Coordinates of C-alpha atoms in Angstrom, one line a residue:
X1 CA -121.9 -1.3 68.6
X2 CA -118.5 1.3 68.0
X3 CA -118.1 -0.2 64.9
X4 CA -122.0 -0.2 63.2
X5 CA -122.6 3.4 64.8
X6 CA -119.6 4.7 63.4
X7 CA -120.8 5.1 59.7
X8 CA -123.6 6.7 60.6
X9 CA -121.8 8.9 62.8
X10 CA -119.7 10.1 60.4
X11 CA -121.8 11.1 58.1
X12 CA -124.8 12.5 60.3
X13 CA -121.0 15.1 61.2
X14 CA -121.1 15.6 57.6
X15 CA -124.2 17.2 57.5
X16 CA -124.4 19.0 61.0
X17 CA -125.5 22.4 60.8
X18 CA -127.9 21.8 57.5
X19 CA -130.7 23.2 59.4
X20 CA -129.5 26.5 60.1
X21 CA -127.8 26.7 57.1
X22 CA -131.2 26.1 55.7
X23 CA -133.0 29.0 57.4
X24 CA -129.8 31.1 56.6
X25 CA -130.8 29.9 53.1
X26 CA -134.8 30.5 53.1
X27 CA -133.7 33.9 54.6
X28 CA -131.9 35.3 52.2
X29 CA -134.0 34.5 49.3
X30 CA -136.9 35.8 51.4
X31 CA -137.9 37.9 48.1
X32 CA -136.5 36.5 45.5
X33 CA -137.5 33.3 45.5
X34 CA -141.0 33.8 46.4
X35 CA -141.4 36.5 43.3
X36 CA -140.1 33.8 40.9
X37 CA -142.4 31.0 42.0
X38 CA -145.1 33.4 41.8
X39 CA -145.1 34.4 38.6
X40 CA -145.0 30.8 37.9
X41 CA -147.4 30.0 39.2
X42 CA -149.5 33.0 38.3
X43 CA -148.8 32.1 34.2
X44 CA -150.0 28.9 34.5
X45 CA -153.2 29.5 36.9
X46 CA -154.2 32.5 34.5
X47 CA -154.2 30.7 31.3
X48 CA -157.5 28.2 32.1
X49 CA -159.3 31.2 31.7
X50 CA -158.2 32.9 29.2
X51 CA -158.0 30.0 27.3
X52 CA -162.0 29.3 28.3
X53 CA -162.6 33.3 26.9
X54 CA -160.4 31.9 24.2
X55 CA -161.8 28.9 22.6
X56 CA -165.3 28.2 25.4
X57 CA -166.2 25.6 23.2
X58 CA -165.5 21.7 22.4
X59 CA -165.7 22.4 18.5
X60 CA -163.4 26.0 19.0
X61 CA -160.8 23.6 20.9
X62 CA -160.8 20.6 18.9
X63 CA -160.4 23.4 15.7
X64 CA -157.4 24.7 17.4
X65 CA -155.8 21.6 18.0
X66 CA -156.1 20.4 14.5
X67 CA -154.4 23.6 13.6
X68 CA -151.7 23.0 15.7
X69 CA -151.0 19.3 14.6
X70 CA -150.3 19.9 11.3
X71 CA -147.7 23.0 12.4
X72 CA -144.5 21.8 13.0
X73 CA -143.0 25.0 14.0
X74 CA -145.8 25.5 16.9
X75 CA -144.8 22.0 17.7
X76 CA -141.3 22.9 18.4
X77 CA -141.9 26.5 19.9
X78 CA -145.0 25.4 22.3
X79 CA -144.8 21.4 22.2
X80 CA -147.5 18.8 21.6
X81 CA -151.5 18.9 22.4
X82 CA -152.6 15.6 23.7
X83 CA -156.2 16.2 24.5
X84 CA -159.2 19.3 23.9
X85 CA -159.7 19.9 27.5
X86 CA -158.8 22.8 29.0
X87 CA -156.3 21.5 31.4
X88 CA -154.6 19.7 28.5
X89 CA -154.3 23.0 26.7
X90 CA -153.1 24.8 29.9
X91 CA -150.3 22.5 29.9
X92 CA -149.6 22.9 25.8
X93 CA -150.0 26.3 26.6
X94 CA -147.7 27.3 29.0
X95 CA -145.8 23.4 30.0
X96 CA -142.4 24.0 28.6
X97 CA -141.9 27.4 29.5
X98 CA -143.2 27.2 33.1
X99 CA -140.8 24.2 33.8
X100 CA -138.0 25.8 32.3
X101 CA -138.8 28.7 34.8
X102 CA -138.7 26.2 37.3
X103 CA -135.3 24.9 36.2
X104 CA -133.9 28.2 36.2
X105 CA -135.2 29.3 39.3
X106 CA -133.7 26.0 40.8
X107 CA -130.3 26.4 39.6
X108 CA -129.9 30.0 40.6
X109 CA -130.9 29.2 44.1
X110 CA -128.6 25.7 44.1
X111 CA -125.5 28.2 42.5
X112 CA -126.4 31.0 45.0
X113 CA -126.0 29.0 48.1
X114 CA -123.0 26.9 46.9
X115 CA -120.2 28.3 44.5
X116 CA -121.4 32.2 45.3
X117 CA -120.8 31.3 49.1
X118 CA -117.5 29.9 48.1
X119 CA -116.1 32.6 45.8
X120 CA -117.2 35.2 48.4
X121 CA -115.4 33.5 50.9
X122 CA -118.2 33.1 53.3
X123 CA -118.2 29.5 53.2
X124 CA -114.7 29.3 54.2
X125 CA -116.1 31.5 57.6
X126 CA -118.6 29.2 58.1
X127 CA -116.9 25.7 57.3
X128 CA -114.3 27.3 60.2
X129 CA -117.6 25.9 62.6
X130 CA -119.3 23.4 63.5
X131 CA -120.7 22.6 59.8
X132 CA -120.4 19.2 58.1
X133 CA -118.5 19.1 54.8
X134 CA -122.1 18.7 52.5
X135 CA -124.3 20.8 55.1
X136 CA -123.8 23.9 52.4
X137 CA -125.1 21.3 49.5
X138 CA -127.7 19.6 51.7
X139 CA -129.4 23.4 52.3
X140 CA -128.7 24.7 48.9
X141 CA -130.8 21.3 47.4
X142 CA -133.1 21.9 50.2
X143 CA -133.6 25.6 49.8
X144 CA -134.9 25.0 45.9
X145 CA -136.6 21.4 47.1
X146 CA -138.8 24.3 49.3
X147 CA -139.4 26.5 46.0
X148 CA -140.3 23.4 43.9
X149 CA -142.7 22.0 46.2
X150 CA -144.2 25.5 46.5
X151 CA -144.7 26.2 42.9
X152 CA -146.4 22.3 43.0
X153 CA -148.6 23.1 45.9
X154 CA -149.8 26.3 44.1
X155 CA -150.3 24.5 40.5
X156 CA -152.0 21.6 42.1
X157 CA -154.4 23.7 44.3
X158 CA -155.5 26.1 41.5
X159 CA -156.0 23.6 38.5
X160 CA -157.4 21.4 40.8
X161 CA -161.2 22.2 39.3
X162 CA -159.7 21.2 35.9
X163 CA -159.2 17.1 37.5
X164 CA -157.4 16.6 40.5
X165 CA -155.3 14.0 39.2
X166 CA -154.1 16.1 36.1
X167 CA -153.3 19.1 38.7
X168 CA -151.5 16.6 40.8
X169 CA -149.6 15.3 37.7
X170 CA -148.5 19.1 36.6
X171 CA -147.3 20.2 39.8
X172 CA -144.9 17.0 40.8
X173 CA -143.5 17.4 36.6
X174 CA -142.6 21.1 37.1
X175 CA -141.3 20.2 40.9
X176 CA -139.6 17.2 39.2
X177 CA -138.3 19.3 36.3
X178 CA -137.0 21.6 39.0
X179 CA -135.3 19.2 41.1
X180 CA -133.2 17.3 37.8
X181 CA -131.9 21.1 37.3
X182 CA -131.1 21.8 40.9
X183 CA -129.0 18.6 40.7
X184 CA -127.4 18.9 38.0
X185 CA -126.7 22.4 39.0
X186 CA -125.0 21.0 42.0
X187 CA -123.1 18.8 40.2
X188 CA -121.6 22.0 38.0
X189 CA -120.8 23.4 41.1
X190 CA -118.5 21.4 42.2
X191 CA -116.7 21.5 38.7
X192 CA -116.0 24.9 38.6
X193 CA -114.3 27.4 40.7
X194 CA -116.7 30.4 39.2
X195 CA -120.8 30.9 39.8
X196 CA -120.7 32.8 37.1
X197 CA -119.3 29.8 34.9
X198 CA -121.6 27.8 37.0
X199 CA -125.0 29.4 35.9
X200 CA -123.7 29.7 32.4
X201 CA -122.9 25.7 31.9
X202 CA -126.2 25.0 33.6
X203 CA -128.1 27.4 31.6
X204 CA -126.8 25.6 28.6
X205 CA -128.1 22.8 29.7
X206 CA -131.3 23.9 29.8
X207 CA -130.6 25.4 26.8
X208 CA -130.1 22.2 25.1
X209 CA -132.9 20.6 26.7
X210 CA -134.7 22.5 25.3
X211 CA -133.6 22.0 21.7
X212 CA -133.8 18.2 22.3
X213 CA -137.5 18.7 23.4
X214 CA -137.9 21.1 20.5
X215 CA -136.3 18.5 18.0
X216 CA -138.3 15.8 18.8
X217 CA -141.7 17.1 18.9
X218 CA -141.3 18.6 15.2
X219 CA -139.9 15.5 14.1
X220 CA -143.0 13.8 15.8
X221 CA -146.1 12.9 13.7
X222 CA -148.6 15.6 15.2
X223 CA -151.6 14.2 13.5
X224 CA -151.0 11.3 16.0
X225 CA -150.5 13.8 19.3
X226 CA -154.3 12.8 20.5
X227 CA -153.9 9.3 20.6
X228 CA -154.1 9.2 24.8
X229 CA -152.3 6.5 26.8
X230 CA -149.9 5.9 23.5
X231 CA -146.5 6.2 22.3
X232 CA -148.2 8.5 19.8
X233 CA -146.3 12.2 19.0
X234 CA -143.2 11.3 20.7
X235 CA -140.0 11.5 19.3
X236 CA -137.0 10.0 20.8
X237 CA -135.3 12.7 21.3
X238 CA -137.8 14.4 23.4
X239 CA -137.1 11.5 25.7
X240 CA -133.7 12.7 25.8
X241 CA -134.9 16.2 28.0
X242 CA -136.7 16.4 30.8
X243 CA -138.9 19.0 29.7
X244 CA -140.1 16.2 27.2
X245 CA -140.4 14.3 30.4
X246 CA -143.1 16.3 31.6
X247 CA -145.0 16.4 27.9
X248 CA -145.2 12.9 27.9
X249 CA -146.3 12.8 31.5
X250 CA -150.1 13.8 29.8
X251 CA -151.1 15.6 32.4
X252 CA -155.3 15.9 32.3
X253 CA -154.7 13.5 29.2
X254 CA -154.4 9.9 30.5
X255 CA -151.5 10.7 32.6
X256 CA -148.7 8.0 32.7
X257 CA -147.7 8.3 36.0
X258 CA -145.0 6.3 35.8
X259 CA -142.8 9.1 34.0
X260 CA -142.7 10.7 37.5
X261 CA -139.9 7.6 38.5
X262 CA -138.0 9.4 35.6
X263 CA -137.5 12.7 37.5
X264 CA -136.9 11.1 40.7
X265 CA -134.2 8.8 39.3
X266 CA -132.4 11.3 37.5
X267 CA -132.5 14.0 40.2
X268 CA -131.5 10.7 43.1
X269 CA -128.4 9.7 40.4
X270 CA -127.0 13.5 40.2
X271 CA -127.1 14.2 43.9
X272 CA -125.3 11.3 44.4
X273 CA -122.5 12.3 41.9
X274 CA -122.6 15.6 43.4
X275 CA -121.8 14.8 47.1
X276 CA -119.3 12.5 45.8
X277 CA -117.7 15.2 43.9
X278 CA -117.8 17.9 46.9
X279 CA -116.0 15.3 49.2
X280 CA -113.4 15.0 47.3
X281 CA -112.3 18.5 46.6
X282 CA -111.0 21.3 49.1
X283 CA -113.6 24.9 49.8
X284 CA -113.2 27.1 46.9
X285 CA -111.6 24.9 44.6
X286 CA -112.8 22.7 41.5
X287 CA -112.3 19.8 39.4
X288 CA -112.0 22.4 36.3
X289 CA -109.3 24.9 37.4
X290 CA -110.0 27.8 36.4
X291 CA -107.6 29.4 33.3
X292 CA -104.3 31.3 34.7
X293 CA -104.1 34.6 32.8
X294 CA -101.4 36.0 31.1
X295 CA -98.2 37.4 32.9
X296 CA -98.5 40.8 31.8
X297 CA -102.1 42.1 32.4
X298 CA -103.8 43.3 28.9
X299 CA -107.0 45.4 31.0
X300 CA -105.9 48.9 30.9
X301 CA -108.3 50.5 31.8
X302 CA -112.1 49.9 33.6
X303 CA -114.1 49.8 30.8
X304 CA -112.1 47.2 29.4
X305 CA -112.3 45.1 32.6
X306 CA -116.3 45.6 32.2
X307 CA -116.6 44.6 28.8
X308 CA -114.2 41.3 29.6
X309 CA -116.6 40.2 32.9
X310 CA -120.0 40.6 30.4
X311 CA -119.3 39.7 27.7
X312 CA -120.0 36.1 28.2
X313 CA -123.6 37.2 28.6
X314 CA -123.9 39.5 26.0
X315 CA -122.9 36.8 23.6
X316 CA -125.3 34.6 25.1
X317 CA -128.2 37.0 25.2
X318 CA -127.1 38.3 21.6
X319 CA -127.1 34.9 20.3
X320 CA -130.9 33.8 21.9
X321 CA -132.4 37.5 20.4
X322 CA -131.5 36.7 17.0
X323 CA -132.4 32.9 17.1
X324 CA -135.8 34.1 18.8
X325 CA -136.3 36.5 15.9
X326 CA -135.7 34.2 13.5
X327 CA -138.3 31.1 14.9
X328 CA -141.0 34.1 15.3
X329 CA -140.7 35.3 12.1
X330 CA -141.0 32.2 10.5
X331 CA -144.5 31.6 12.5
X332 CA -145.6 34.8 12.3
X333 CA -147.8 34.3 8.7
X334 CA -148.9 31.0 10.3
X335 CA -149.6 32.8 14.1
X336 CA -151.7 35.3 12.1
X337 CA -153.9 32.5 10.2
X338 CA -154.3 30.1 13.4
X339 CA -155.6 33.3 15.1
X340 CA -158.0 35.2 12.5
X341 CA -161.0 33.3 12.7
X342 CA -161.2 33.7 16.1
X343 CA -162.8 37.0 17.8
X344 CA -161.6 36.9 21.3
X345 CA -157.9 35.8 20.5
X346 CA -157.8 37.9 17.9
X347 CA -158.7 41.1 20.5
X348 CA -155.8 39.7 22.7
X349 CA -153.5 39.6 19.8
X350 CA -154.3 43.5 18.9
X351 CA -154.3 44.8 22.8
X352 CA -150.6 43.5 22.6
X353 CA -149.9 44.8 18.9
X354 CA -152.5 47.6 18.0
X355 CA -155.2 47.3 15.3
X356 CA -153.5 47.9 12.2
X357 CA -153.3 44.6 10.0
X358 CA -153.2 41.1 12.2
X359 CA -149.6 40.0 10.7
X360 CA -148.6 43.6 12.0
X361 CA -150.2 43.2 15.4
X362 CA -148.9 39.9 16.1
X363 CA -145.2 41.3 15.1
X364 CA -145.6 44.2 16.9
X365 CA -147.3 41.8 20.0
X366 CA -143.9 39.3 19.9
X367 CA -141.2 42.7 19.4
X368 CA -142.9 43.9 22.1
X369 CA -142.1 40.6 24.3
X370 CA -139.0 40.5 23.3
X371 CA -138.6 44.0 24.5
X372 CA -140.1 42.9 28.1
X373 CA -137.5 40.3 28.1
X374 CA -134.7 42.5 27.3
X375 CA -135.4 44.5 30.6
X376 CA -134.3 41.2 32.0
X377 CA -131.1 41.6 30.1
X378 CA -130.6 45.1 31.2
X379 CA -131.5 44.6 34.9
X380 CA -129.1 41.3 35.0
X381 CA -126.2 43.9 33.5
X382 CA -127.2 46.5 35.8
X383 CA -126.5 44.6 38.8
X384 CA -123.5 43.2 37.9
X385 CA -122.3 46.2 39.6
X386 CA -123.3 45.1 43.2
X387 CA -122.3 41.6 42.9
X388 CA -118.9 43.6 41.9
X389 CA -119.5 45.6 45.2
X390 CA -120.4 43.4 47.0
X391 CA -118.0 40.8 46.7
X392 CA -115.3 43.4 47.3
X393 CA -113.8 43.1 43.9
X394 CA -115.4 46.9 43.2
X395 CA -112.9 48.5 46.0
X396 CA -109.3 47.4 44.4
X397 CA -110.4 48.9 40.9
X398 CA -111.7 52.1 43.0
X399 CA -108.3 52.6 44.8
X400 CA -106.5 52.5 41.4
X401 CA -106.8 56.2 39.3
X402 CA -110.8 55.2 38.9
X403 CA -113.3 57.5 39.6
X404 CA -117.3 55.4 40.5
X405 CA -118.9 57.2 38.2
X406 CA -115.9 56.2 35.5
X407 CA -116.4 52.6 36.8
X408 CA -120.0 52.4 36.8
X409 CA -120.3 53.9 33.7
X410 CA -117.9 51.2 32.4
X411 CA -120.4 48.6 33.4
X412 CA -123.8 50.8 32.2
X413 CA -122.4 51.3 29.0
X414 CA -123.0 47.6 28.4
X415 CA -126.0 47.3 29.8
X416 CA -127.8 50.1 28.0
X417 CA -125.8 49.5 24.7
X418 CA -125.7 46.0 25.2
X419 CA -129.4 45.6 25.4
X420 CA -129.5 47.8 21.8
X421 CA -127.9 45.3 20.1
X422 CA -129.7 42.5 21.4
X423 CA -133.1 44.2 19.7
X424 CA -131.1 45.3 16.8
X425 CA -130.4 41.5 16.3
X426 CA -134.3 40.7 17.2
X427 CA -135.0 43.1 14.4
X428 CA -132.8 41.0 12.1
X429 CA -133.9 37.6 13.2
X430 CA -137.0 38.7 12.2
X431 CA -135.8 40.2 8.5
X432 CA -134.1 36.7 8.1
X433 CA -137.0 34.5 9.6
X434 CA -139.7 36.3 7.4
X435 CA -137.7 36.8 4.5
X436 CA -138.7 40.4 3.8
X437 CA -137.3 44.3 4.5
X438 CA -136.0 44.8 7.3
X439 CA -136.5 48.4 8.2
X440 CA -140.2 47.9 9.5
X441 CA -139.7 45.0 12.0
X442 CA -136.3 46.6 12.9
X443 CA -137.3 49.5 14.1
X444 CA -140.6 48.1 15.9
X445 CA -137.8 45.9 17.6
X446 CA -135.8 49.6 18.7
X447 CA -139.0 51.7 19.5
X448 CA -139.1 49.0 22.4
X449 CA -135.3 50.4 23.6
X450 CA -136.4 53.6 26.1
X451 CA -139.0 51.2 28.2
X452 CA -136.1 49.0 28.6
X453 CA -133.8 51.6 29.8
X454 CA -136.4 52.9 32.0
X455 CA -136.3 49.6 33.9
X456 CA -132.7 49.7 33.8
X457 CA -132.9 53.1 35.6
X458 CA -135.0 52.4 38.4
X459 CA -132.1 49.4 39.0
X460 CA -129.3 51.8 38.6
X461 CA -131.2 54.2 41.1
X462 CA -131.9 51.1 43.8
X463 CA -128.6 50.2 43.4
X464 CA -126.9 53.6 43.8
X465 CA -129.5 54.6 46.8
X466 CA -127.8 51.6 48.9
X467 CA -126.8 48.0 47.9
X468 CA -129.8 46.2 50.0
X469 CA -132.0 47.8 47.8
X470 CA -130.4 46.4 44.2
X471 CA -132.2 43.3 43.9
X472 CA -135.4 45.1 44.8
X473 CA -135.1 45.7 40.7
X474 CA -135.8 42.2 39.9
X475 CA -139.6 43.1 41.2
X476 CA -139.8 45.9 39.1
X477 CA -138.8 43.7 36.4
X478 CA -141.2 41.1 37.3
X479 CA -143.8 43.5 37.3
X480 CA -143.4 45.1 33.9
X481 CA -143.2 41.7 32.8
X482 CA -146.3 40.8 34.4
X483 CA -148.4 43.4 33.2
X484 CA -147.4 43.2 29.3
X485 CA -147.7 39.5 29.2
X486 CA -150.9 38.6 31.6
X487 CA -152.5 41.9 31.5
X488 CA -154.0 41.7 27.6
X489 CA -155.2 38.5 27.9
X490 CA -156.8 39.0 31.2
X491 CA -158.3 42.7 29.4
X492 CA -156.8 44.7 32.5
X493 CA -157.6 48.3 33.1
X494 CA -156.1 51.3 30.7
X495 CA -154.8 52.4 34.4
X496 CA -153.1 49.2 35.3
X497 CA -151.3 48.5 31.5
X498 CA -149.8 52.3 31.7
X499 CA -148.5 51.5 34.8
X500 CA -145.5 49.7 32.8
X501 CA -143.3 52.1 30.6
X502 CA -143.7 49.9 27.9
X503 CA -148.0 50.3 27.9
X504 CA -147.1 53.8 26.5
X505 CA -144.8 53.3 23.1
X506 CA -146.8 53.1 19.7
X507 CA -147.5 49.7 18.5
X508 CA -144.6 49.1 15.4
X509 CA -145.3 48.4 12.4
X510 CA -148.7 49.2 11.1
X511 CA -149.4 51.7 13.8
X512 CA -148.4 55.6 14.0
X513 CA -145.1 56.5 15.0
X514 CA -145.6 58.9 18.2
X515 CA -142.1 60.5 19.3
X516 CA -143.5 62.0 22.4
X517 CA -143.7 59.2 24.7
X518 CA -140.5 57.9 23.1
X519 CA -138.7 60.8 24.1
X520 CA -140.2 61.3 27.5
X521 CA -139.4 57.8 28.1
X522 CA -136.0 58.2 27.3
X523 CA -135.8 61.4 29.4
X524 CA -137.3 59.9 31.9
X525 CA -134.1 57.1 31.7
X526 CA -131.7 59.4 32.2
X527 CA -132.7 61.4 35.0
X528 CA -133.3 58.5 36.9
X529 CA -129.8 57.0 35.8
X530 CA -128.3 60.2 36.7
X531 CA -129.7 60.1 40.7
X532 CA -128.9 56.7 40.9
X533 CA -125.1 57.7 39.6
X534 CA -125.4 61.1 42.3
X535 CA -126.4 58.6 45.0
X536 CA -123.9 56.1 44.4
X537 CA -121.2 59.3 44.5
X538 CA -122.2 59.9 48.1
X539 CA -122.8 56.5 49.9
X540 CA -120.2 54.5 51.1
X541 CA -119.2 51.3 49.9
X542 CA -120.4 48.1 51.1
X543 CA -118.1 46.3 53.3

């Protein structure tokens, strides 16, 4: 009995304290989490009726589809349409990008509770207990396991009207999706000895599963895309990414239920090459070492040490800006056709982009995304200077000849700037995806910078106010987001749309260039940056 039991035993010590590791877990990503599988859920269970207002009619969707088929590039950007029913264009609709929000959400939460314990040192504290050796992994998978099955729940329960077994089959491909990511996540984790580096090799990832997916359905025959219960549309290498898993899991299209076995295989294999992995390293070390530097230090001074910690992302963001600018601009002659004869998209397309010309509108509809997106950007950059603080890296660079303000502006300077030349490289993405000047779509791309920095001074203010109110900027920048993307196509109040910054600039190019609001706006940046650097001045330091 010794002898059988002992196995078992073992590795029942391994994961001892999972449980309150997992409520530790669930605790601290109380917000966070939560607002991220919101807004998931809340883009996917807005578009059934906005796509009803849309296209209300058989012949209107089976138009649109046809449309769509014979565009490769809406192929590619969006992904395949496999049926005319509303649920099978909720899922063309929004599919790819919702699971890649999934995937993202999962590997944040997987790095947070891993290689950010361990680089903080905290998991060193709490390994010093009575905590198995994968208890830390075991929560970290369980923790974004919780956020997955949310976001399922949710999807399943409000498309549910649409078929209940097309619902069903959406929810478990975005949980699935979410899961392969959290894994694989997990796996990176234990590679490097950096979260940063962690997020970023993930992200890339994603990143290529997404070209895979991308690939494959503009190499696939669209005419073909209908044919349900078929091979039809796919291309092999959308097999090769799970976010083609879930396009050719059909869902509310003859669903193949059988792809599910995909996402659970993949996600079982990585999680077993990840616990292997973390058993056979020591806390706070990796299988890839991490580079020594050089013998005589080359960072002089602090804004050299900020510009040396982001630059990684501003590469990265700079980089996705100007490839995004080029795949719009390319569609945007074909977005304006697939959208002119009809009324109600149409509306939606000049709410978003004014009511000059409907190439115009739709360019200044997708700069003006982009420019949501880049508050992202500048709230990410923002922050870096509590995870700085936070960690306890901020105080050695503070008891050198460095004043905070000198070292925050080090780190601001990026951010702000850093998101100019991210929609200076839209602009030119644009230029080169269009082929034409590139003064007008330039500076619609720039007119988008004070709403940006606007949401990059309420984070500067949270953050300089007191460090547990930093991430609180994340909701802000959900929000804004929120209100520019759903709030158009659901025809929200005047009141509700001006309650984002970016509900007030003029609609670039075709429309009238008003300098007032860009000027308050920008005013309005400023002043809020400067309390937030007054604050930070006067607080003490996180411990």
């Amino acid at each position: 009995m010794t002898t059988l039991a002992g196995p078992a035993s073992g590795r029942s010590r391994q994961l001892a304290g999972t449980g309150i590791l997992l409520r530790l877990a669930l605790r601290r990503d109380r917000v966070t989490t939560p607002v991220w599988v919101a807004v998931n859920a809340l883009m996917v269970l807005s578009m059934p009726g906005t796509l009803r207002g849309l296209y209300g009619t058989t012949a209107e969707r089976v138009g649109l589809v046809h449309q769509v088929e014979g565009n490769a590039s809406f192929r590619a950007l969006i992904g395949p349409v496999f049926g005319t029913s509303v649920g099978a264009l909720t899922v063309w609709r929004v599919g790819v990008y919702a699971a890649a929000l999934a995937a993202a959400t999962s590997l944040l939460v997987v790095v947070r509770h891993t290689r950010d314990e361990e680089e903080s040192g905290r998991q060193e504290l709490v390994a010093s207990g009575a905590v198995g050796r994968r208890a830390s992994l075991t929560a970290a998978l369980l923790a974004a396991a919780v956020a997955d099955a949310a976001l399922a729940l949710l999807v399943t329960a409000g498309l549910a009207g649409l078929g209940a077994g097309g619902a069903l089959a959406f929810g478990l491909g975005l949980a699935g999706v979410g899961m392969v990511f959290a894994t694989t996540a997990a796996i990176v984790a234990q590679l490097t000895e950096s979260a940063r580096l962690a997020r970023g090799l993930t992200a890339a990832v994603l990143a290529a599963a997404f070209v895979l997916r991308a690939a494959g359905d503009s190499a696939a025959d669209g005419g073909a895309s209908l044919a349900p219960g078929t091979g039809a549309g796919s291309s092999p290498l959308t097999w090769l990414s799970p976010l083609g898993w879930l396009e050719n899991l059909r869902p509310f299209a003859d669903e193949r239920w059988w792809v599910l076995a995909l996402f659970a295989a993949a996600a079982a294999a990585q999680a077993v090459v990840a616990y292997a992995l973390a058993g056979r390293r020591d806390t706070g070390m990796g299988f890839l070492p991490t580079r020594p530097g050089p013998a005589a230090g080359r960072l002089g001074t602090a804004g050299a040490l900020a510009r040396r910690l982001q630059r990684g992302g501003v590469l990265g963001w700079s980089i996705g800006f100007f490839l995004a600018g080029v795949v719009y601009g390319g569609l945007t002659d074909g977005a304006a056709d697939l959208v002119r004869d009809n009324d109600s998209a149409r509306r939606i397309v000049e709410r978003m982009g004014g009511r000059s010309g409907l190439t115009d509108a739709f360019l200044a509809s997708t700069t003006g995304m982009l420019g949501l997106i880049a508050a992202l950007y500048v709230v990410a950059s923002v922050l870096r200077l509590h995870g700085e603080e936070t960690s306890g890296r901020a105080e050695p660079v503070l008891a050198c000849a460095v004043g905070r303000l000198r070292w925050a502006a080090s780190h601001l300077t990026i951010a702000f700037g850093g998101s100019a030349l991210i929609m200076t490289l839209a602009g030119l993405g644009f230029a080169v995806g269009r082929g034409e000047e590139v003064l007008p779509v330039l500076g619609a791309c720039l007119v988008q910078l004070p709403a940006v920095w606007v949401v990059g001074a309420v984070a500067v203010l949270l953050y300089g106010l007191t460090p547990r109110l930093a991430p609180a900027a994340w909701g802000v920048a959900v929000a804004v987001l929120l209100i520019g993307w759903v709030g158009p196509a659901l025809d929200a109040p005047r009141l509700v749309l001006d309650l984002s910054p970016f509900g007030h600039l003029p609609k670039l190019p075709g429309g009238a260039m008003r300098w007032t609001p860009v000027l308050t706006l920008t005013g309005l940046a400023a002043a809020l940056t400067a309390a937030g650097l007054a604050a930070l001045r006067r607080r003490d330091l996180a411990g």
